[in-house]
Structure formats: C-alpha cells, structure tokens
Amino acid sequence: MARGPGTRESVTIMAVNIPENIARVQERIAAACARSNRRREEVRLVAVSKTHPAESVRAAFAAGLRDFGENRVQEAQSKRPPLADLEITWHMLGHLQSNKARLARELFQWVHSVDSLYLANKLAQAAASDAARLPVLIEVNLGGEASKAGVRAGEVPGLAEQIAQVEPLDLRGLMVIPPFIENPEAVRPYFRQLRALAAEIEARKLPNVSMRELSMGMSHDFEVAIEEGATLVRVGTAIFGSRE
Ligand SMILES: *Cc1c(COP(=O)(O)O)cnc(C)c1O
C-alpha cells in the first residue's frame, strides 16, 4: 500500500471520530453482555467528558449518548451553558469537597463519589425542599491506596446504613476506581469484590437501601467489569480520545 506524505497521514490517524468510537464501544458492551448472559439494558454507558470541550459532548449526544460524567465541579459548571439545550443526565465521578456540595447538587443528577456521612448530609441540605431525589453511590477504596478517595470496604456497611436515612438521597450502590493495572484480567478480583460487598449489604435488607448499581469499569477494563456485573461503566478515552 502506498503511503501518503508523513504529516498528512499522522493527522488522519490522530483525528478523533467520536461517533465511530461510540459505535465501537457499544459493540464491545453488547459483546460483553452476550458473553455474560446479561441484557444490554442492564448496563448504562456514562461518557466521561472531563478535559474535553462542550462540542465533544454535543457530538457524543448526537451519536445517541445521554449520560455524561465529569470529575470537577468547576469544569462541569463551565460546560453547562453551551449545552443547556440538551437533555443530559450528568454524573459526578470525582472526589467532592463538602463546600462544593451545593453547586454539585445543581449541576449533577447522580453522585458516584460519596465517601462520608458529612458529605451526604451536605448534599441533602443543598437541595430545595421540593427537589428531586438524588441517586448516590458510595465510593469504595478496595486497593487501600492512600492516594485515592473512597472508604475502606469494612466501613461501607455502616456508612450505607447511615446514608440510607438521609433524605432526599437514594443510596443505589457502590463505585470503585481500582488500582491501575494494565492487564484488565488482573482487575477482575476488584470488580468481584465490589459486587460481593454490594450483595452483602443488600442481604441485610436495610430500609431504603437498594444496592443494585455497580459503577465500575473504564476504557481499558469495562468489558471485564460488565462480565462481573457493572451497571454503570465510565468510559472517557475510548470515546473522546486521550486527555494529554
Ligand atoms: C477519568 C475517569 C474515568 C474515565 O477513564 P478512561 O480511562 O479515560 O475511560 C472513569 N472514572 C473516573 C472516576 C474518572 O475520573
């Protein structure tokens, strides 16, 4: 095959085709669901748009996505005005400082990163009395990494019991960002552990607690996560390209 001029070729290779990337991710999600005898509707694709401009979100929306995730309140805020015409469900994925709870409550319809009762209460207080309920997940630090947010596995049942009583929050499940390991197979035990922890809490039949949602799996390991029960996969790079 004849090669074109070097520079032009590399530009073509680097260009990110968001609709095509989404189509490929959707195929991989469908295949992972088929392998694990799950229905496609059980898995929600959350497109992680952090560091990418509002136009990229618009392109992904046009390609059919409705759930988007960000990890910084400020950045999320700056992207809202140009996207105000789109019906998007926004997911907060990053560590949330309690002094940003009020703003986060305005900007997001889901919070995946609740890691204390204090934060849960702040999110609850930030809501107007007639506000919609807020689905939340507890972020679990399964790797015990000091650099990562989230609560240790042993503390999750107690925290779940407390958050269950905070109105108008709806505790729906757990979220994990496992230690980064290149080989997705090596991440599988963490996903299993998250599912087991959710099942253990569900079995206690705490009032107002449903642990159905498992937010796990990113660009390099979402297929393994789906095989292990993920209901929310958070995919950035595989849709929008790299973030450097
Ligand atoms: C950035 C981010 C993702 C997406 O990661 P990719 O590897 O780009 O798919 C998922 N979850 C959280 C919490 C993130 O901060």
Tab-separated table of C-alpha atoms and ligand atoms in Angstrom:
chain	number	residue	atom	x	y	z
A	1	MET	CA	0.000	0.000	0.000
A	2	ALA	CA	1.352	3.412	-0.980
A	3	ARG	CA	1.945	5.779	1.918
A	4	GLY	CA	0.912	9.399	1.753
A	5	PRO	CA	3.076	12.264	2.966
A	6	GLY	CA	4.027	11.609	6.576
A	7	THR	CA	2.478	14.654	8.177
A	8	ARG	CA	-0.884	14.334	6.498
A	9	GLU	CA	-1.092	10.664	7.388
A	10	SER	CA	-0.399	11.256	11.061
A	11	VAL	CA	-3.060	13.960	11.194
A	12	THR	CA	-5.586	11.473	9.826
A	13	ILE	CA	-4.571	8.889	12.390
A	14	MET	CA	-4.817	11.303	15.310
A	15	ALA	CA	-8.200	12.772	14.400
A	16	VAL	CA	-10.834	11.509	16.839
A	17	ASN	CA	-14.028	10.271	15.303
A	18	ILE	CA	-16.431	10.358	18.238
A	19	PRO	CA	-19.426	8.641	16.555
A	20	GLU	CA	-17.173	5.854	15.304
A	21	ASN	CA	-15.569	5.431	18.733
A	22	ILE	CA	-19.001	5.232	20.341
A	23	ALA	CA	-20.132	2.628	17.826
A	24	ARG	CA	-17.088	0.524	18.663
A	25	VAL	CA	-17.620	0.885	22.439
A	26	GLN	CA	-21.301	-0.031	22.005
A	27	GLU	CA	-20.309	-3.172	20.110
A	28	ARG	CA	-17.890	-4.156	22.848
A	29	ILE	CA	-20.521	-3.545	25.529
A	30	ALA	CA	-23.021	-5.677	23.606
A	31	ALA	CA	-20.472	-8.473	23.202
A	32	ALA	CA	-19.580	-8.410	26.919
A	33	CYS	CA	-23.289	-8.545	27.809
A	34	ALA	CA	-23.799	-11.503	25.454
A	35	ARG	CA	-20.802	-13.369	26.932
A	36	SER	CA	-22.117	-12.956	30.450
A	37	ASN	CA	-25.813	-13.576	29.659
A	38	ARG	CA	-26.817	-10.067	30.561
A	39	ARG	CA	-29.306	-7.833	28.830
A	40	ARG	CA	-27.846	-4.720	27.197
A	41	GLU	CA	-30.352	-2.534	29.074
A	42	GLU	CA	-28.727	-3.539	32.361
A	43	VAL	CA	-25.606	-1.543	31.517
A	44	ARG	CA	-25.563	2.228	31.270
A	45	LEU	CA	-22.738	3.876	29.358
A	46	VAL	CA	-21.535	7.055	31.058
A	47	ALA	CA	-19.322	9.078	28.723
A	48	VAL	CA	-16.596	10.776	30.754
A	49	SER	CA	-16.048	14.175	29.146
A	50	LYS	CA	-13.555	15.728	31.586
A	51	THR	CA	-10.930	17.934	29.875
A	52	HIS	CA	-12.843	17.671	26.582
A	53	PRO	CA	-14.792	20.644	25.221
A	54	ALA	CA	-18.554	21.056	25.103
A	55	GLU	CA	-18.525	20.377	21.333
A	56	SER	CA	-17.282	16.858	22.031
A	57	VAL	CA	-20.190	16.293	24.405
A	58	ARG	CA	-22.564	17.576	21.734
A	59	ALA	CA	-21.079	15.161	19.185
A	60	ALA	CA	-21.491	12.231	21.588
A	61	PHE	CA	-25.055	13.311	22.342
A	62	ALA	CA	-25.801	13.407	18.607
A	63	ALA	CA	-24.473	9.844	18.429
A	64	GLY	CA	-27.094	8.787	20.962
A	65	LEU	CA	-25.474	9.085	24.409
A	66	ARG	CA	-27.463	10.686	27.227
A	67	ASP	CA	-25.315	10.047	30.322
A	68	PHE	CA	-22.143	12.078	30.838
A	69	GLY	CA	-19.658	12.198	33.680
A	70	GLU	CA	-17.285	14.844	34.988
A	71	ASN	CA	-14.918	14.789	37.938
A	72	ARG	CA	-14.573	18.501	38.731
A	73	VAL	CA	-17.391	20.813	39.743
A	74	GLN	CA	-15.785	23.933	38.248
A	75	GLU	CA	-15.164	22.358	34.878
A	76	ALA	CA	-18.651	20.900	34.810
A	77	GLN	CA	-20.084	24.328	35.548
A	78	SER	CA	-18.235	25.968	32.667
A	79	LYS	CA	-19.582	23.378	30.213
A	80	ARG	CA	-23.237	23.758	31.150
A	81	PRO	CA	-24.239	26.994	29.359
A	82	PRO	CA	-23.214	25.812	25.858
A	83	LEU	CA	-25.059	22.505	26.437
A	84	ALA	CA	-28.175	23.874	28.103
A	85	ASP	CA	-30.396	22.786	25.197
A	86	LEU	CA	-29.517	19.084	25.599
A	87	GLU	CA	-31.345	16.682	27.944
A	88	ILE	CA	-28.329	15.153	29.614
A	89	THR	CA	-28.078	13.139	32.821
A	90	TRP	CA	-24.883	14.348	34.487
A	91	HIS	CA	-22.874	12.094	36.807
A	92	MET	CA	-20.381	13.434	39.350
A	93	LEU	CA	-17.475	10.993	39.460
A	94	GLY	CA	-14.688	12.785	41.281
A	95	HIS	CA	-13.896	13.490	44.886
A	96	LEU	CA	-16.316	16.113	46.126
A	97	GLN	CA	-15.400	18.702	48.734
A	98	SER	CA	-18.306	19.431	51.019
A	99	ASN	CA	-18.084	23.176	50.314
A	100	LYS	CA	-18.934	22.374	46.681
A	101	ALA	CA	-21.940	20.233	47.589
A	102	ARG	CA	-24.467	22.956	46.846
A	103	LEU	CA	-23.096	23.607	43.371
A	104	ALA	CA	-22.738	19.891	42.682
A	105	ARG	CA	-26.390	19.414	43.610
A	106	GLU	CA	-27.375	21.959	40.948
A	107	LEU	CA	-25.127	20.519	38.277
A	108	PHE	CA	-25.455	16.747	38.667
A	109	GLN	CA	-28.311	14.244	38.742
A	110	TRP	CA	-26.126	11.433	40.148
A	111	VAL	CA	-23.170	11.435	42.536
A	112	HIS	CA	-20.937	8.336	42.366
A	113	SER	CA	-18.356	9.542	44.856
A	114	VAL	CA	-19.997	9.847	48.268
A	115	ASP	CA	-17.390	8.929	50.864
A	116	SER	CA	-18.718	10.271	54.160
A	117	LEU	CA	-21.924	10.889	56.057
A	118	TYR	CA	-20.846	14.511	56.324
A	119	LEU	CA	-20.821	14.898	52.527
A	120	ALA	CA	-24.143	13.045	52.239
A	121	ASN	CA	-25.711	15.495	54.686
A	122	LYS	CA	-24.268	18.481	52.814
A	123	LEU	CA	-25.713	17.177	49.535
A	124	ALA	CA	-29.077	16.691	51.217
A	125	GLN	CA	-29.102	20.175	52.742
A	126	ALA	CA	-28.199	21.692	49.390
A	127	ALA	CA	-31.493	20.570	47.899
A	128	ALA	CA	-34.572	22.715	47.867
A	129	SER	CA	-37.355	21.087	49.874
A	130	ASP	CA	-39.247	20.168	46.705
A	131	ALA	CA	-36.138	18.960	44.844
A	132	ALA	CA	-35.954	15.635	43.079
A	133	ARG	CA	-34.341	12.752	44.908
A	134	LEU	CA	-30.629	12.350	44.323
A	135	PRO	CA	-29.272	8.896	43.472
A	136	VAL	CA	-25.885	8.379	45.104
A	137	LEU	CA	-23.242	5.673	45.251
A	138	ILE	CA	-20.630	5.075	47.910
A	139	GLU	CA	-17.090	5.160	46.530
A	140	VAL	CA	-15.067	2.250	47.869
A	141	ASN	CA	-11.265	2.231	48.051
A	142	LEU	CA	-10.696	-1.502	47.571
A	143	GLY	CA	-6.995	-1.213	46.890
A	144	GLY	CA	-6.444	0.634	50.167
A	145	GLU	CA	-4.420	3.214	48.231
A	146	ALA	CA	-3.673	6.288	50.325
A	147	SER	CA	-3.758	8.483	47.198
A	148	LYS	CA	-7.326	7.525	46.345
A	149	ALA	CA	-10.625	8.710	47.704
A	150	GLY	CA	-13.293	6.355	48.944
A	151	VAL	CA	-13.992	4.399	52.104
A	152	ARG	CA	-12.463	1.071	53.069
A	153	ALA	CA	-14.593	-1.991	52.471
A	154	GLY	CA	-15.104	-2.623	56.175
A	155	GLU	CA	-16.652	0.804	56.674
A	156	VAL	CA	-19.136	0.552	53.819
A	157	PRO	CA	-21.995	-1.322	55.561
A	158	GLY	CA	-22.068	1.133	58.460
A	159	LEU	CA	-21.948	4.145	56.158
A	160	ALA	CA	-24.674	2.642	53.956
A	161	GLU	CA	-26.935	2.280	56.958
A	162	GLN	CA	-26.410	5.937	57.875
A	163	ILE	CA	-26.790	7.341	54.355
A	164	ALA	CA	-30.000	5.364	53.920
A	165	GLN	CA	-31.587	7.681	56.459
A	166	VAL	CA	-30.539	10.896	54.735
A	167	GLU	CA	-33.396	12.463	52.770
A	168	PRO	CA	-33.689	13.051	49.826
A	169	LEU	CA	-30.735	10.867	48.889
A	170	ASP	CA	-31.322	7.446	47.327
A	171	LEU	CA	-28.459	5.090	48.016
A	172	ARG	CA	-28.298	2.930	44.903
A	173	GLY	CA	-24.996	1.050	45.120
A	174	LEU	CA	-21.223	1.259	45.029
A	175	MET	CA	-18.453	2.718	42.884
A	176	VAL	CA	-14.805	1.718	42.613
A	177	ILE	CA	-11.691	3.033	40.902
A	178	PRO	CA	-9.370	0.042	41.277
A	179	PRO	CA	-5.584	0.365	41.271
A	180	PHE	CA	-4.401	0.842	37.694
A	181	ILE	CA	-3.239	-2.465	36.261
A	182	GLU	CA	-2.512	-2.760	32.551
A	183	ASN	CA	-3.979	-6.239	32.191
A	184	PRO	CA	-7.775	-5.978	32.662
A	185	GLU	CA	-7.941	-9.608	33.800
A	186	ALA	CA	-5.882	-8.638	36.837
A	187	VAL	CA	-8.530	-6.049	37.754
A	188	ARG	CA	-11.310	-8.659	37.796
A	189	PRO	CA	-10.893	-9.557	41.506
A	190	TYR	CA	-11.631	-5.939	42.465
A	191	PHE	CA	-14.856	-5.911	40.460
A	192	ARG	CA	-15.850	-9.211	42.059
A	193	GLN	CA	-15.115	-7.816	45.472
A	194	LEU	CA	-17.290	-4.751	44.825
A	195	ARG	CA	-20.175	-6.940	43.715
A	196	ALA	CA	-19.815	-9.182	46.778
A	197	LEU	CA	-19.760	-6.167	49.078
A	198	ALA	CA	-22.936	-4.777	47.491
A	199	ALA	CA	-24.642	-8.179	47.808
A	200	GLU	CA	-23.621	-8.428	51.467
A	201	ILE	CA	-25.208	-5.048	52.211
A	202	GLU	CA	-28.305	-5.877	50.165
A	203	ALA	CA	-28.729	-9.082	52.214
A	204	ARG	CA	-29.050	-7.038	55.402
A	205	LYS	CA	-32.299	-5.644	53.991
A	206	LEU	CA	-31.767	-2.182	55.411
A	207	PRO	CA	-34.747	0.100	54.947
A	208	ASN	CA	-34.408	2.442	51.927
A	209	VAL	CA	-31.281	0.684	50.650
A	210	SER	CA	-31.014	-0.877	47.216
A	211	MET	CA	-27.515	-1.840	46.144
A	212	ARG	CA	-28.380	-2.684	42.542
A	213	GLU	CA	-25.950	-0.272	40.890
A	214	LEU	CA	-22.273	-1.063	40.432
A	215	SER	CA	-20.271	1.775	38.884
A	216	MET	CA	-17.106	0.076	37.678
A	217	GLY	CA	-15.053	-0.248	34.517
A	218	MET	CA	-13.222	2.400	32.478
A	219	SER	CA	-11.826	2.455	28.932
A	220	HIS	CA	-9.319	-0.338	29.392
A	221	ASP	CA	-11.352	-2.701	31.553
A	222	PHE	CA	-15.087	-2.054	31.059
A	223	GLU	CA	-15.674	-5.404	29.383
A	224	VAL	CA	-14.351	-7.324	32.385
A	225	ALA	CA	-16.409	-5.035	34.639
A	226	ILE	CA	-19.569	-5.869	32.672
A	227	GLU	CA	-18.812	-9.573	32.969
A	228	GLU	CA	-18.621	-9.028	36.733
A	229	GLY	CA	-21.917	-7.155	36.981
A	230	ALA	CA	-21.266	-3.475	36.224
A	231	THR	CA	-24.450	-1.455	35.679
A	232	LEU	CA	-22.672	1.863	35.030
A	233	VAL	CA	-19.451	1.884	33.006
A	234	ARG	CA	-17.487	5.145	32.917
A	235	VAL	CA	-15.708	5.490	29.594
A	236	GLY	CA	-13.625	8.513	28.606
A	237	THR	CA	-10.582	7.825	26.444
A	238	ALA	CA	-12.212	5.166	24.254
A	239	ILE	CA	-14.862	7.729	23.241
A	240	PHE	CA	-13.142	11.121	23.267
A	241	GLY	CA	-9.508	10.179	22.738
A	242	SER	CA	-6.594	10.751	25.071
A	243	ARG	CA	-6.521	13.621	27.522
A	244	GLU	CA	-2.947	14.829	27.245
B	1	LIG	C1	-11.419	9.862	34.018
B	1	LIG	C2	-12.298	8.916	34.713
B	1	LIG	C3	-12.870	7.819	34.016
B	1	LIG	C4	-12.617	7.529	32.553
B	1	LIG	O1	-11.348	6.991	32.364
B	1	LIG	P1	-10.882	6.483	30.915
B	1	LIG	O2	-9.749	5.585	31.224
B	1	LIG	O3	-10.492	7.678	30.128
B	1	LIG	O4	-12.025	5.753	30.301
B	1	LIG	C5	-13.703	6.976	34.724
B	1	LIG	N1	-13.976	7.178	36.039
B	1	LIG	C6	-13.467	8.218	36.729
B	1	LIG	C7	-13.816	8.372	38.151
B	1	LIG	C8	-12.614	9.112	36.091
B	1	LIG	O5	-12.097	10.132	36.800
